[in-house]
CSV table of C-alpha atoms in Angstrom, one decimal:
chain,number,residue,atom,x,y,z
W,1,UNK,CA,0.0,0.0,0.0
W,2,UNK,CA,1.8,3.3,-1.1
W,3,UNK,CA,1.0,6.3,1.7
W,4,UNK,CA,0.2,9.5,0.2
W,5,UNK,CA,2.6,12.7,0.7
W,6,UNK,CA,0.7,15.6,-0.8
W,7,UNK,CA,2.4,18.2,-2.4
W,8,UNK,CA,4.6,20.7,-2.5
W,9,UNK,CA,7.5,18.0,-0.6
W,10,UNK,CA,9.9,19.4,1.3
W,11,UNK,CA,12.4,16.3,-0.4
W,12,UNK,CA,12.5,15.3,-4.0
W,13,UNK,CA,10.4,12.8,-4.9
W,14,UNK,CA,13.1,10.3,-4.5
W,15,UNK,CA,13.7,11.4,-0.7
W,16,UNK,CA,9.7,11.4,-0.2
W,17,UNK,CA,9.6,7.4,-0.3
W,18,UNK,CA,11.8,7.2,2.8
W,19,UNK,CA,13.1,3.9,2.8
W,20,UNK,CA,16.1,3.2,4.7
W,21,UNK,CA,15.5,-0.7,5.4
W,22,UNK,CA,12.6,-3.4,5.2
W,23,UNK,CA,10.0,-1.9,6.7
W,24,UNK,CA,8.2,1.6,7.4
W,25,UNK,CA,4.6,2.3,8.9
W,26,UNK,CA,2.5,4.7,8.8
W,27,UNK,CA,0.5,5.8,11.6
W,28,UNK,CA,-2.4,7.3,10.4
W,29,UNK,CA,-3.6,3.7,8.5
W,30,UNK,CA,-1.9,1.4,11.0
W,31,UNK,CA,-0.2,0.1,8.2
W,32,UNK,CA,3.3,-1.3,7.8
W,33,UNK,CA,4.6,-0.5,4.5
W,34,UNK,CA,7.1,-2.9,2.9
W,35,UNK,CA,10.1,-1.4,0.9
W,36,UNK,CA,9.3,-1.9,-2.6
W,37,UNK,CA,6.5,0.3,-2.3
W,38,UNK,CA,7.1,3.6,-2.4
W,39,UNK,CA,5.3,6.8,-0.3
W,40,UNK,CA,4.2,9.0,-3.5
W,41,UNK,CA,1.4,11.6,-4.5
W,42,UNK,CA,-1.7,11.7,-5.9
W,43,UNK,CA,-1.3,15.3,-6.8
W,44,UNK,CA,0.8,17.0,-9.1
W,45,UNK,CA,4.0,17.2,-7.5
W,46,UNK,CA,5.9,21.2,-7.6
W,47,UNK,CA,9.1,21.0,-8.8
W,48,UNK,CA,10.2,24.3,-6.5
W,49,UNK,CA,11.2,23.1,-3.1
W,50,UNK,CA,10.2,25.5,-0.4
W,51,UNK,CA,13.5,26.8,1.6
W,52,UNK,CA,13.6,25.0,4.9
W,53,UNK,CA,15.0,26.3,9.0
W,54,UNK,CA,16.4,23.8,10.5
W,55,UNK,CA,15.9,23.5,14.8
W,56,UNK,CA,18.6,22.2,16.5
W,57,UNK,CA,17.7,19.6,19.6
W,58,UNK,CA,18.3,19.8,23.1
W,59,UNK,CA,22.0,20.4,23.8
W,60,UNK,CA,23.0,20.7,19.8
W,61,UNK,CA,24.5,23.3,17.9
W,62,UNK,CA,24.3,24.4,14.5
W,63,UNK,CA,27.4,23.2,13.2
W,64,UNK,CA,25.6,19.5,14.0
W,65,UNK,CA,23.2,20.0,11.1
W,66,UNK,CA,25.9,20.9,8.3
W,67,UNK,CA,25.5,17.6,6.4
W,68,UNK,CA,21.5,17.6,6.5
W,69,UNK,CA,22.0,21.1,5.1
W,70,UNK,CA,24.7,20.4,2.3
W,71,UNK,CA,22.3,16.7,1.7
W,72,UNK,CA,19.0,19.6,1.0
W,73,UNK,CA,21.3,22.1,-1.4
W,74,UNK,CA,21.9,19.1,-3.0
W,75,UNK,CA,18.2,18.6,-4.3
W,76,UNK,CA,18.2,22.2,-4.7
W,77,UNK,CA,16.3,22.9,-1.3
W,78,UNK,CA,18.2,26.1,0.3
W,79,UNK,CA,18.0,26.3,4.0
W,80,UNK,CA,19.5,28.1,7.2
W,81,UNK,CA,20.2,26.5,10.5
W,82,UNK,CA,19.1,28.5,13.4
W,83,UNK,CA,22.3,29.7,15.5
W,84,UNK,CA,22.7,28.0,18.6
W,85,UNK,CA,25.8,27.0,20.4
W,86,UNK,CA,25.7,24.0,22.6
W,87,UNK,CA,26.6,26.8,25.7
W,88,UNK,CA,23.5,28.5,25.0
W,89,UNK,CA,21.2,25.6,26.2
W,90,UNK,CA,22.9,26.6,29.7
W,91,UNK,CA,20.5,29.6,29.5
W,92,UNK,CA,17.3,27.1,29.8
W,93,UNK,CA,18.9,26.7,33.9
W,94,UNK,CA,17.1,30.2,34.4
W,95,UNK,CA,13.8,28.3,34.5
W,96,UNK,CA,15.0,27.0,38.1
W,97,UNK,CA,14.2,30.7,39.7
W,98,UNK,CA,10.5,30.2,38.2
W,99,UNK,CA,8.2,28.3,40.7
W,100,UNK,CA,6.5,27.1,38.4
W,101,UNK,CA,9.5,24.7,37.7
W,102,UNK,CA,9.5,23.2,41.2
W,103,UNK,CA,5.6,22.9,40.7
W,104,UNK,CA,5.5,20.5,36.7
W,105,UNK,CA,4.2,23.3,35.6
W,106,UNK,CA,7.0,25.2,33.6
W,107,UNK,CA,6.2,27.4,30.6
W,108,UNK,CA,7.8,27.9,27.4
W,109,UNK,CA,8.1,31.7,27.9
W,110,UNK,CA,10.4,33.2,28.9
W,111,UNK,CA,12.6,30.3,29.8
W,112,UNK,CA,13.3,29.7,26.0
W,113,UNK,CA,12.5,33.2,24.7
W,114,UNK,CA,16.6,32.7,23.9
W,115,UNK,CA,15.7,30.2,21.3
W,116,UNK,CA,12.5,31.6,19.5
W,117,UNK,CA,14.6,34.5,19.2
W,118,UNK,CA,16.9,32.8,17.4
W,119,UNK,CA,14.4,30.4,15.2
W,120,UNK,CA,12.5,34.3,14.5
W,121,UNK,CA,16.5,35.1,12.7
W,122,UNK,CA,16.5,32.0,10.9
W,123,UNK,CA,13.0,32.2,9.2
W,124,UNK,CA,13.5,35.9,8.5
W,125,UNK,CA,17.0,35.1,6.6
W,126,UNK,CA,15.0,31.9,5.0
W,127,UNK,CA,12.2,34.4,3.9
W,128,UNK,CA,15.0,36.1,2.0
W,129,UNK,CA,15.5,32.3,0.1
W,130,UNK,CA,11.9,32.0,-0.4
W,131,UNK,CA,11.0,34.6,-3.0
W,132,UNK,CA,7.5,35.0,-1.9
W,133,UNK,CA,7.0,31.5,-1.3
W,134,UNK,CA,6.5,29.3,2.2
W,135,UNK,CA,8.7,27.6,4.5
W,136,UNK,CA,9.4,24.8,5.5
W,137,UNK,CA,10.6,24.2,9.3
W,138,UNK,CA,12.4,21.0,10.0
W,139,UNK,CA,12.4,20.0,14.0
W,140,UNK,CA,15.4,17.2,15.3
W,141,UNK,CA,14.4,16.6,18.7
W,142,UNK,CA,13.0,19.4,21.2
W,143,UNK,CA,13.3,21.7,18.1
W,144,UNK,CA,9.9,19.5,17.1
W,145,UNK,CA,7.9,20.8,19.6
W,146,UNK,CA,9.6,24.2,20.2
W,147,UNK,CA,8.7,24.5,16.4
W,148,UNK,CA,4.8,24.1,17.2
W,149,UNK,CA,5.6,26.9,20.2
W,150,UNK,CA,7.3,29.2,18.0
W,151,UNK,CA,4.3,28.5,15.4
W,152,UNK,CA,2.2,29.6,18.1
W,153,UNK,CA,3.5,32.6,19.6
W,154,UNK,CA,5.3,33.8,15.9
W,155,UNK,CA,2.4,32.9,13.8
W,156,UNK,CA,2.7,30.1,11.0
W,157,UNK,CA,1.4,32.6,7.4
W,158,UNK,CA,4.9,31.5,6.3
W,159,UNK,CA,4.9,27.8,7.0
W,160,UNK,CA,3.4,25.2,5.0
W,161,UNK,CA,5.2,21.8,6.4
W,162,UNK,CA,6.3,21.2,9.8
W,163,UNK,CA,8.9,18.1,9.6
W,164,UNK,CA,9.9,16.7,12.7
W,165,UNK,CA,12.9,14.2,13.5
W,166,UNK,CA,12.7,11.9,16.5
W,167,UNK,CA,10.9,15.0,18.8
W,168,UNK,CA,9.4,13.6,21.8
W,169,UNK,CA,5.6,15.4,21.4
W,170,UNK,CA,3.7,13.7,24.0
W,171,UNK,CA,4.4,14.4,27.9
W,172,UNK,CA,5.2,11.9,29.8
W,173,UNK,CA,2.3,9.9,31.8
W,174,UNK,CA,1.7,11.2,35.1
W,175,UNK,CA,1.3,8.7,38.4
W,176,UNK,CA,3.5,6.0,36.9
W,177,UNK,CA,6.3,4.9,39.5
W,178,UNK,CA,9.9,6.1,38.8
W,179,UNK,CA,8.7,8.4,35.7
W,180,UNK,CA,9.7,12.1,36.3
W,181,UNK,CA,8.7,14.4,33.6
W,182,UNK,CA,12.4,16.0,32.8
W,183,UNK,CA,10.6,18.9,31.0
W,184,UNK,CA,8.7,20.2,34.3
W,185,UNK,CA,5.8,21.1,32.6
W,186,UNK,CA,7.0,22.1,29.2
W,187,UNK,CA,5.7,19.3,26.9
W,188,UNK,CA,2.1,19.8,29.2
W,189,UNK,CA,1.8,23.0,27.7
W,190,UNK,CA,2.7,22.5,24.5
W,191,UNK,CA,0.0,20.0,24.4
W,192,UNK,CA,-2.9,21.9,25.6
W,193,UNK,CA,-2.2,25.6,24.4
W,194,UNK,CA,-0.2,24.9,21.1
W,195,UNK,CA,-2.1,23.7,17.6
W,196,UNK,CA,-2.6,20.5,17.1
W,197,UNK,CA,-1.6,18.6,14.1
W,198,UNK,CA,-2.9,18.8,11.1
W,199,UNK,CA,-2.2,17.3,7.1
W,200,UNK,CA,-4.1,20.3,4.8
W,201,UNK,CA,-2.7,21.4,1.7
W,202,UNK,CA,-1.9,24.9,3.6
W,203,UNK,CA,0.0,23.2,6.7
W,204,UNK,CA,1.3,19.6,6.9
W,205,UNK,CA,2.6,18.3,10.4
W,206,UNK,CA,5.0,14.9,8.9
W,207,UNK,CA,6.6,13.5,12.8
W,208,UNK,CA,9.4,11.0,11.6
W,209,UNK,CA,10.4,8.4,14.7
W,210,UNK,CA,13.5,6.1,14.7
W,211,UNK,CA,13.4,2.4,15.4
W,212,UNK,CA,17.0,2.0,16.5
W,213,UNK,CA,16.5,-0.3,19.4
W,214,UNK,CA,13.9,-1.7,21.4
W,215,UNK,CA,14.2,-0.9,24.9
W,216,UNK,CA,14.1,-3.8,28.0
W,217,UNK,CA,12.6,-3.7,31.8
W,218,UNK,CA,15.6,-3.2,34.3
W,219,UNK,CA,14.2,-5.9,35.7
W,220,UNK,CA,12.1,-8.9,34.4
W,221,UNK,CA,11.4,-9.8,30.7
W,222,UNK,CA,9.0,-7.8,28.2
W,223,UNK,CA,5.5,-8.0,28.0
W,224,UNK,CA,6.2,-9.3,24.3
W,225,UNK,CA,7.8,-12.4,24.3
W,226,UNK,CA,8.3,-12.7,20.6
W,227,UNK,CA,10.2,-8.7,20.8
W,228,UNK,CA,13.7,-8.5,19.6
W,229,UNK,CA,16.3,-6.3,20.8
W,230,UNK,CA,18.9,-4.9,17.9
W,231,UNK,CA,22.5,-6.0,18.3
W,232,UNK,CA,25.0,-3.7,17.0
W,233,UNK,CA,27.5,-5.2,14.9
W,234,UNK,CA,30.0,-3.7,12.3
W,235,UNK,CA,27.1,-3.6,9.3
W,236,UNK,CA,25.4,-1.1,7.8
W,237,UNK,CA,22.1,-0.5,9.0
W,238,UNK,CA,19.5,-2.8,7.3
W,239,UNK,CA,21.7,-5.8,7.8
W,240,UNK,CA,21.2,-5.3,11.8
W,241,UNK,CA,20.8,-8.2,13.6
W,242,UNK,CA,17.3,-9.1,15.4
W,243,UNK,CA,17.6,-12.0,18.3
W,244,UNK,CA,14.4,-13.4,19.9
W,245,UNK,CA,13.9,-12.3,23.6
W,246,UNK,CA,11.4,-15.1,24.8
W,247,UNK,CA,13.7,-15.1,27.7
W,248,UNK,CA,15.2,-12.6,30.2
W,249,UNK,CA,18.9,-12.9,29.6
W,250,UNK,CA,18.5,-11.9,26.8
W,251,UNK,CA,18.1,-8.8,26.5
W,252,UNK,CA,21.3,-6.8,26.9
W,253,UNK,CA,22.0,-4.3,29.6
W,254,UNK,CA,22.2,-1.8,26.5
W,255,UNK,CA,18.9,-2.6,26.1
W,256,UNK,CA,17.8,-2.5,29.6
W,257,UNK,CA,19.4,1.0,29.8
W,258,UNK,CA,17.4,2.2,27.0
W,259,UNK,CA,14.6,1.3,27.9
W,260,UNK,CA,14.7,3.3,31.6
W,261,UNK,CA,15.2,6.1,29.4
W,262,UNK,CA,12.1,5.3,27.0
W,263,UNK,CA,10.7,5.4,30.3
W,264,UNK,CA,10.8,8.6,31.1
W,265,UNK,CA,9.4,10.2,28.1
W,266,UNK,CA,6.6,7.4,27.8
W,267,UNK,CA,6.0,5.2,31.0
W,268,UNK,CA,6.9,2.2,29.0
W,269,UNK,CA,10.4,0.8,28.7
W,270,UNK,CA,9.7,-2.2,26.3
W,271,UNK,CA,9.2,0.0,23.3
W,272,UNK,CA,10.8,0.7,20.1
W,273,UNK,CA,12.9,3.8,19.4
W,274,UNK,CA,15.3,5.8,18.6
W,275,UNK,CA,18.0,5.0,21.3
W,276,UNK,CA,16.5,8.0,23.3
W,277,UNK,CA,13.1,8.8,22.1
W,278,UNK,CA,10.2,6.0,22.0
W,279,UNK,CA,8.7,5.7,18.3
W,280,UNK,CA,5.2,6.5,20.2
W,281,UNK,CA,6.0,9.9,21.8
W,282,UNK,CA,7.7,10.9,18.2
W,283,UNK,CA,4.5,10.6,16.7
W,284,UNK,CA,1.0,13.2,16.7
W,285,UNK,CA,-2.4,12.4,15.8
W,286,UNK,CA,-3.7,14.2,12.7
W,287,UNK,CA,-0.3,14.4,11.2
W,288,UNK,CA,1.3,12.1,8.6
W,289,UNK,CA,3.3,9.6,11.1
W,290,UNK,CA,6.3,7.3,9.8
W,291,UNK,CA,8.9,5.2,11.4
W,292,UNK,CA,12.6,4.5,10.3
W,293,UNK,CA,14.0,1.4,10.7
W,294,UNK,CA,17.2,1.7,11.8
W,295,UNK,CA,17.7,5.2,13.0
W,296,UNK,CA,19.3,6.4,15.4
W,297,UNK,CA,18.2,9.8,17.3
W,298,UNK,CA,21.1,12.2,17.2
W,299,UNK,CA,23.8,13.4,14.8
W,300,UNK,CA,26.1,13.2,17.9
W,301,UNK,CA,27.2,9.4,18.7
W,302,UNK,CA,26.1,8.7,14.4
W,303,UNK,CA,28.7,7.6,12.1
W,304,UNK,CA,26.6,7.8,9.2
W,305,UNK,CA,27.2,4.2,8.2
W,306,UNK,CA,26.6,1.4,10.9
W,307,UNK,CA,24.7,4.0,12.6
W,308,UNK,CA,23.1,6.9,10.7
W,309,UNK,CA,20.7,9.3,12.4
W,310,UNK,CA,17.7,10.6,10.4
W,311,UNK,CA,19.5,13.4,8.8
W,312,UNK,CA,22.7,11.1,7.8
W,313,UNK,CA,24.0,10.6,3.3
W,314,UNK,CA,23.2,7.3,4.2
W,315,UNK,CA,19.3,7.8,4.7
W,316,UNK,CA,19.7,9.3,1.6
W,317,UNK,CA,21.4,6.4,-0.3
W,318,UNK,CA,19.5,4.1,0.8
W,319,UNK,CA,16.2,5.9,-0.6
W,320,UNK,CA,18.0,6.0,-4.0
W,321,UNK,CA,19.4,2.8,-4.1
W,322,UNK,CA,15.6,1.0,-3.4
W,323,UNK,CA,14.6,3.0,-5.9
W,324,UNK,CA,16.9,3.2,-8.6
């Protein structure tokens, strides 16, 4: 079953079908998409690719996002990375003097007025690309949902797609043991005062979610006993190993690791993801949801190759090469 991407992409046509190993799914039709089918539209696809802003994540800088920048030029899709400086996340320790804080119930503003600010520089230097046509904003991590703030409090006339990679969107569950929501509030907010998703031809949400490694209880076995866990070897991704865990040995203490980190964003450690974000949190009702075999969450720790994050050449390749 192809899944339908309407135009104007944000990609090439090539980049649109997305597949980097055996499978992909889509979460709007619950459907798991095998690789030889292709994610296409049924409308007339525009041949003028939208200038894009890049958001960096939590505790990224700008210079992290150089190859996903030169990988766009390529396809002749300008963009501009907003400016921020691994230091400047330092800045978000202000929110400690705000009660609200100590409370769970932390607001965007003014904690992270720093980083609107600097998103607000990037899309007026994009606008300068665009020539009187949209944007396109493309989230890695909290950048996702710090996009849908800024398309809040900035206004969103200039933004047709919002593009997430691996952005944890949903706030973690509330009254589950040993889950502490690290955001104190933020991702509450975002969820009850900013725009939910949508997929119109004037603004498309697309949430992309990494299935790197399926996370393990600390203690006991899964709820799944036919899950796997991915074993890192020295292949390229697609070629990853999958063991059965119908038993508790054996899932590693990487796994088991993982998974108290899945945890924390979801309440649920025996979940697939992307090594730090669960592929459930990375997804939003009402947008177009897909999942990445294969993934991993951040261009710190990839190598591109054996372990290529979602904005790696070899995400790239490997849409060419199925496709060819």
């Amino acid at each position: 079953m192809a899944v339908a991407l309407a135009s104007p992409p944000l990609f090439p046509p090539s980049q649109l079908k997305l597949s980097l190993s055996s499978r992909r799914r889509c979460c709007r039709c619950s459907t798991t998409v095998s690789k030889s089918d292709s994610i296409s539209s049924p409308h007339t696809i525009s041949t003028t690719y939208r200038p894009a802003v890049i958001l960096p994540g939590l505790g990224n800088n700008t210079n992290d996002y150089q190859k996903l920048a030169l990988i766009l030029s390529d396809y002749g899709v300008p963009s501009v990375v907003a400016k921020v400086s691994r230091i400047d996340w330092l800045r978000n320790a202000a929110g400690l003097l705000d009660s609200n804080y100590w409370r769970g119930t932390l607001r965007p503003r003014p904690v992270l007025d720093w980083y609107l600010e600097r998103v607000e520089e990037a899309v007026n230097e994009a606008k300068e690309l665009a020539q009187g046509s949209t944007l396109s904003l493309i989230g890695h991590s909290a950048g996702g949902w710090l996009a849908r703030v800024y398309l809040q409090e900035f206004g969103l006339s200039d933004v047709s797609l919002l593009l997430t990679l691996g952005t944890p969107h949903l706030a973690p569950p509330k009254g589950v043991s040993g889950v502490i929501d690290q955001t104190r509030g933020l991702l509450d907010y975002v969820e009850k005062h900013c725009a939910k998703a949508v997929y119109t031809p004037d603004l498309r949400y697309v949430c992309i979610a990494g299935r790197y490694i399926q996370g393990a209880r600390l203690l006991g076995s899964s709820n799944d006993d036919n899950s796997a866990v991915m074993v890192e070897i020295d292949q390229p991704v697609g070629e990853m190993t999958a063991i059965d865990t119908s038993t508790p040995a054996s899932a590693t203490l990487r796994a088991r690791l993982v998974g108290q980190g899945y945890k924390q964003v979801c309440g649920q450690a025996d979940v697939w993801g992307d090594g730090v974000v669960p592929e459930m949190s990375a997804h939003l009702e009402g947008a177009l949801n897909v999942s990445l075999d294969g993934v991993y969450h951040s261009p710190v720790g990839s190598d591109d190759e054996t372990r290529p994050w979602y904005g790696s050449p070899a995400v790239k390749d490997k849409a060419e090469n199925h496709h060819k």
